[in-house]
Amino acid sequence: MSASTTVRTVRRRSLRVAAAALIAAAGLSLTACNNNDANASNSAGRSDTAAAGSASSGSAGGAQGSAPEADAGTKAGGKAGASVQRCHTSGLTAAFATGEDAAPDPGAGGSTTTSIVLTNKSGRTCRIGGFPGVDLKTENGGESWSLQRSSAKFGAITLGPGESTDFTLNVALAEEDAEDGFWAPAHVSVTPPNETSSLTVDWPWGALVDQRGATHPATFVNPIG
């Protein structure tokens, strides 16, 4: 082999070694880049997942924390209430509460109270609330006194079959020996809220002070609920 041939051979080997070294370096560089990208991608994925998990947990926890049992009950009650129809006259009975503690006090020296009980006689649950119409009537319905309403606030009550609620009447009982200024009802006509038909019950107490023309009579009706 000549000297020139030896030199060319050495140069080729050097070039191949250099090329191999460049290829290896490029491969290492590419691998490093790929690994870095993959690591960055995986790191971003974990962060997103963690963030999403935190947000999800936070939202669920927040929802639970902002809906205490009372609120949940109110919401459930609202939904249930929306599907329950109002109580109709035909599904109710009315009667005065006549127990010893229920009787109005004739010696109250002004206004005392009596209660009228409404019972759900239907086979379904119903809701009732508000002011009933109350008309006091004399014997044979000759005269009528439509009671004014109080300023009391009210809600709504759900009555299952057979359940009852009541409302009160403030009444000014006349003195037993009064010769004038009194009015003696014989019956009471009760019209449930939002109804047009009535229930009639006998008046079980004595005469009332006649205040039918008064602006603020001591005999008036309070709401249901």
GROMACS .gro file of C-alpha atoms in nm:
model
  225
    1MET     CA    1   0.000   0.000   0.000
    2SER     CA    2   0.137   0.342  -0.092
    3ALA     CA    3   0.170   0.631   0.142
    4SER     CA    4  -0.106   0.825  -0.034
    5THR     CA    5  -0.337   0.529  -0.003
    6THR     CA    6  -0.262   0.503   0.368
    7VAL     CA    7  -0.340   0.872   0.417
    8ARG     CA    8  -0.675   0.841   0.230
    9THR     CA    9  -0.768   0.536   0.437
   10VAL     CA   10  -0.692   0.714   0.762
   11ARG     CA   11  -0.894   1.014   0.647
   12ARG     CA   12  -1.191   0.792   0.558
   13ARG     CA   13  -1.175   0.625   0.900
   14SER     CA   14  -1.152   0.963   1.071
   15LEU     CA   15  -1.448   1.089   0.873
   16ARG     CA   16  -1.650   0.776   0.955
   17VAL     CA   17  -1.564   0.809   1.325
   18ALA     CA   18  -1.650   1.178   1.318
   19ALA     CA   19  -1.977   1.106   1.137
   20ALA     CA   20  -2.062   0.829   1.380
   21ALA     CA   21  -1.985   1.061   1.668
   22LEU     CA   22  -2.208   1.331   1.516
   23ILE     CA   23  -2.492   1.081   1.463
   24ALA     CA   24  -2.457   0.951   1.820
   25ALA     CA   25  -2.454   1.304   1.955
   26ALA     CA   26  -2.758   1.394   1.749
   27GLY     CA   27  -2.934   1.081   1.870
   28LEU     CA   28  -2.856   1.164   2.231
   29SER     CA   29  -2.971   1.519   2.180
   30LEU     CA   30  -3.294   1.404   2.016
   31THR     CA   31  -3.356   1.150   2.290
   32ALA     CA   32  -3.296   1.411   2.553
   33CYS     CA   33  -3.536   1.649   2.381
   34ASN     CA   34  -3.800   1.381   2.348
   35ASN     CA   35  -3.760   1.287   2.712
   36ASN     CA   36  -3.782   1.648   2.820
   37ASP     CA   37  -4.095   1.699   2.607
   38ALA     CA   38  -4.250   1.382   2.741
   39ASN     CA   39  -4.165   1.477   3.098
   40ALA     CA   40  -4.305   1.822   3.043
   41SER     CA   41  -4.617   1.675   2.887
   42ASN     CA   42  -4.663   1.426   3.171
   43SER     CA   43  -4.601   1.695   3.426
   44ALA     CA   44  -4.864   1.917   3.263
   45GLY     CA   45  -5.109   1.625   3.255
   46ARG     CA   46  -5.062   1.561   3.625
   47SER     CA   47  -5.112   1.927   3.705
   48ASP     CA   48  -5.429   1.943   3.499
   49THR     CA   49  -5.556   1.625   3.656
   50ALA     CA   50  -5.470   1.744   4.002
   51ALA     CA   51  -5.628   2.079   3.933
   52ALA     CA   52  -5.936   1.917   3.791
   53GLY     CA   53  -5.953   1.684   4.089
   54SER     CA   54  -5.918   1.973   4.330
   55ALA     CA   55  -6.182   2.174   4.150
   56SER     CA   56  -6.414   1.876   4.143
   57SER     CA   57  -6.361   1.806   4.511
   58GLY     CA   58  -6.397   2.171   4.593
   59SER     CA   59  -6.717   2.202   4.396
   60ALA     CA   60  -6.868   1.895   4.555
   61GLY     CA   61  -6.758   2.003   4.899
   62GLY     CA   62  -6.884   2.354   4.837
   63ALA     CA   63  -7.218   2.226   4.718
   64GLN     CA   64  -7.253   2.010   5.027
   65GLY     CA   65  -7.135   2.288   5.253
   66SER     CA   66  -7.377   2.541   5.105
   67ALA     CA   67  -7.676   2.308   5.132
   68PRO     CA   68  -7.731   2.240   5.503
   69GLU     CA   69  -8.007   2.004   5.605
   70ALA     CA   70  -8.251   2.288   5.662
   71ASP     CA   71  -8.190   2.425   5.313
   72ALA     CA   72  -8.213   2.080   5.157
   73GLY     CA   73  -8.535   2.020   5.343
   74THR     CA   74  -8.673   2.352   5.225
   75LYS     CA   75  -8.585   2.268   4.865
   76ALA     CA   76  -8.732   1.921   4.895
   77GLY     CA   77  -9.035   2.065   5.066
   78GLY     CA   78  -9.071   2.324   4.791
   79LYS     CA   79  -9.066   2.055   4.523
   80ALA     CA   80  -9.305   1.839   4.719
   81GLY     CA   81  -9.524   2.140   4.793
   82ALA     CA   82  -9.543   2.232   4.427
   83SER     CA   83  -9.699   1.893   4.346
   84VAL     CA   84  -9.951   1.903   4.634
   85GLN     CA   85 -10.285   2.062   4.554
   86ARG     CA   86 -10.457   2.307   4.787
   87CYS     CA   87 -10.722   2.184   5.027
   88HIS     CA   88 -11.071   2.215   4.884
   89THR     CA   89 -11.387   2.280   5.083
   90SER     CA   90 -11.527   1.942   4.982
   91GLY     CA   91 -11.230   1.768   5.141
   92LEU     CA   92 -11.247   1.949   5.476
   93THR     CA   93 -11.458   1.948   5.790
   94ALA     CA   94 -11.482   2.237   6.036
   95ALA     CA   95 -11.559   2.240   6.407
   96PHE     CA   96 -11.498   2.468   6.704
   97ALA     CA   97 -11.241   2.352   6.955
   98THR     CA   98 -11.459   2.316   7.264
   99GLY     CA   99 -11.225   2.171   7.524
  100GLU     CA  100 -11.194   2.343   7.861
  101ASP     CA  101 -10.885   2.537   7.756
  102ALA     CA  102 -11.038   2.625   7.418
  103ALA     CA  103 -11.340   2.815   7.549
  104PRO     CA  104 -11.312   3.195   7.523
  105ASP     CA  105 -11.286   3.372   7.856
  106PRO     CA  106 -11.601   3.579   7.921
  107GLY     CA  107 -11.420   3.772   8.192
  108ALA     CA  108 -11.131   3.879   7.969
  109GLY     CA  109 -11.257   4.236   7.970
  110GLY     CA  110 -11.199   4.286   7.599
  111SER     CA  111 -11.097   4.044   7.327
  112THR     CA  112 -11.044   3.675   7.391
  113THR     CA  113 -10.996   3.389   7.145
  114THR     CA  114 -11.167   3.080   7.016
  115SER     CA  115 -11.039   2.827   6.760
  116ILE     CA  116 -11.192   2.657   6.459
  117VAL     CA  117 -11.036   2.325   6.361
  118LEU     CA  118 -11.015   2.219   5.995
  119THR     CA  119 -10.960   1.849   5.927
  120ASN     CA  120 -10.859   1.689   5.599
  121LYS     CA  121 -11.123   1.422   5.539
  122SER     CA  122 -11.008   1.345   5.185
  123GLY     CA  123 -10.785   1.057   5.091
  124ARG     CA  124 -10.505   1.280   4.962
  125THR     CA  125 -10.251   1.522   5.105
  126CYS     CA  126 -10.329   1.890   5.055
  127ARG     CA  127 -10.188   2.229   5.146
  128ILE     CA  128 -10.367   2.517   5.313
  129GLY     CA  129 -10.265   2.860   5.430
  130GLY     CA  130 -10.395   3.215   5.442
  131PHE     CA  131 -10.712   3.381   5.562
  132PRO     CA  132 -11.041   3.196   5.556
  133GLY     CA  133 -11.360   3.391   5.500
  134VAL     CA  134 -11.566   3.394   5.819
  135ASP     CA  135 -11.927   3.514   5.833
  136LEU     CA  136 -12.124   3.512   6.155
  137LYS     CA  137 -12.495   3.462   6.091
  138THR     CA  138 -12.804   3.495   6.303
  139GLU     CA  139 -13.075   3.233   6.326
  140ASN     CA  140 -13.221   3.152   5.983
  141GLY     CA  141 -12.946   3.358   5.823
  142GLY     CA  142 -13.135   3.683   5.868
  143GLU     CA  143 -12.824   3.894   5.931
  144SER     CA  144 -12.454   3.838   5.862
  145TRP     CA  145 -12.130   3.981   5.999
  146SER     CA  146 -11.823   3.929   5.776
  147LEU     CA  147 -11.521   3.941   6.004
  148GLN     CA  148 -11.224   4.160   5.923
  149ARG     CA  149 -10.877   4.010   5.894
  150SER     CA  150 -10.587   4.067   6.129
  151SER     CA  151 -10.246   4.184   6.006
  152ALA     CA  152 -10.077   3.855   6.106
  153LYS     CA  153  -9.839   3.690   5.862
  154PHE     CA  154  -9.893   3.333   5.752
  155GLY     CA  155  -9.737   3.041   5.570
  156ALA     CA  156  -9.875   2.714   5.433
  157ILE     CA  157  -9.942   2.384   5.607
  158THR     CA  158  -9.949   2.038   5.451
  159LEU     CA  159 -10.224   1.812   5.579
  160GLY     CA  160 -10.218   1.440   5.526
  161PRO     CA  161 -10.546   1.245   5.526
  162GLY     CA  162 -10.708   1.278   5.867
  163GLU     CA  163 -10.474   1.555   5.986
  164SER     CA  164 -10.596   1.887   6.124
  165THR     CA  165 -10.498   2.248   6.162
  166ASP     CA  166 -10.679   2.544   6.312
  167PHE     CA  167 -10.715   2.919   6.309
  168THR     CA  168 -10.830   3.157   6.578
  169LEU     CA  169 -11.099   3.420   6.607
  170ASN     CA  170 -11.049   3.710   6.840
  171VAL     CA  171 -11.390   3.773   6.992
  172ALA     CA  172 -11.532   4.041   7.222
  173LEU     CA  173 -11.796   3.863   7.430
  174ALA     CA  174 -12.080   4.076   7.556
  175GLU     CA  175 -12.166   4.077   7.925
  176GLU     CA  176 -12.429   3.820   8.015
  177ASP     CA  177 -12.674   4.079   8.141
  178ALA     CA  178 -12.627   4.325   7.853
  179GLU     CA  179 -12.960   4.461   7.734
  180ASP     CA  180 -12.833   4.629   7.419
  181GLY     CA  181 -12.518   4.670   7.211
  182PHE     CA  182 -12.477   4.297   7.160
  183TRP     CA  183 -12.511   4.068   6.863
  184ALA     CA  184 -12.595   3.698   6.893
  185PRO     CA  185 -12.465   3.472   6.613
  186ALA     CA  186 -12.621   3.131   6.564
  187HIS     CA  187 -12.397   2.989   6.290
  188VAL     CA  188 -12.056   3.050   6.138
  189SER     CA  189 -11.986   3.016   5.767
  190VAL     CA  190 -11.621   2.928   5.697
  191THR     CA  191 -11.479   2.959   5.345
  192PRO     CA  192 -11.129   2.804   5.315
  193PRO     CA  193 -10.860   3.012   5.141
  194ASN     CA  194 -10.898   3.031   4.763
  195GLU     CA  195 -11.233   2.852   4.776
  196THR     CA  196 -11.582   2.980   4.699
  197SER     CA  197 -11.797   2.724   4.885
  198SER     CA  198 -11.831   2.723   5.262
  199LEU     CA  199 -11.862   2.501   5.567
  200THR     CA  200 -12.123   2.586   5.831
  201VAL     CA  201 -12.079   2.524   6.203
  202ASP     CA  202 -12.295   2.619   6.501
  203TRP     CA  203 -12.180   2.907   6.719
  204PRO     CA  204 -12.119   2.754   7.065
  205TRP     CA  205 -12.058   3.071   7.269
  206GLY     CA  206 -12.257   3.365   7.391
  207ALA     CA  207 -12.341   3.701   7.235
  208LEU     CA  208 -12.076   3.939   7.106
  209VAL     CA  209 -12.032   4.309   7.149
  210ASP     CA  210 -12.189   4.453   6.834
  211GLN     CA  211 -11.901   4.614   6.646
  212ARG     CA  212 -12.013   4.542   6.293
  213GLY     CA  213 -11.965   4.903   6.191
  214ALA     CA  214 -11.635   4.957   6.377
  215THR     CA  215 -11.314   5.042   6.191
  216HIS     CA  216 -11.105   4.821   6.422
  217PRO     CA  217 -11.345   4.575   6.586
  218ALA     CA  218 -11.227   4.352   6.867
  219THR     CA  219 -11.382   4.053   6.686
  220PHE     CA  220 -11.175   3.948   6.384
  221VAL     CA  221 -11.019   3.647   6.209
  222ASN     CA  222 -10.657   3.529   6.213
  223PRO     CA  223 -10.492   3.326   5.935
  224ILE     CA  224 -10.426   2.957   5.894
  225GLY     CA  225 -10.055   2.885   5.906
   0.00000   0.00000   0.00000
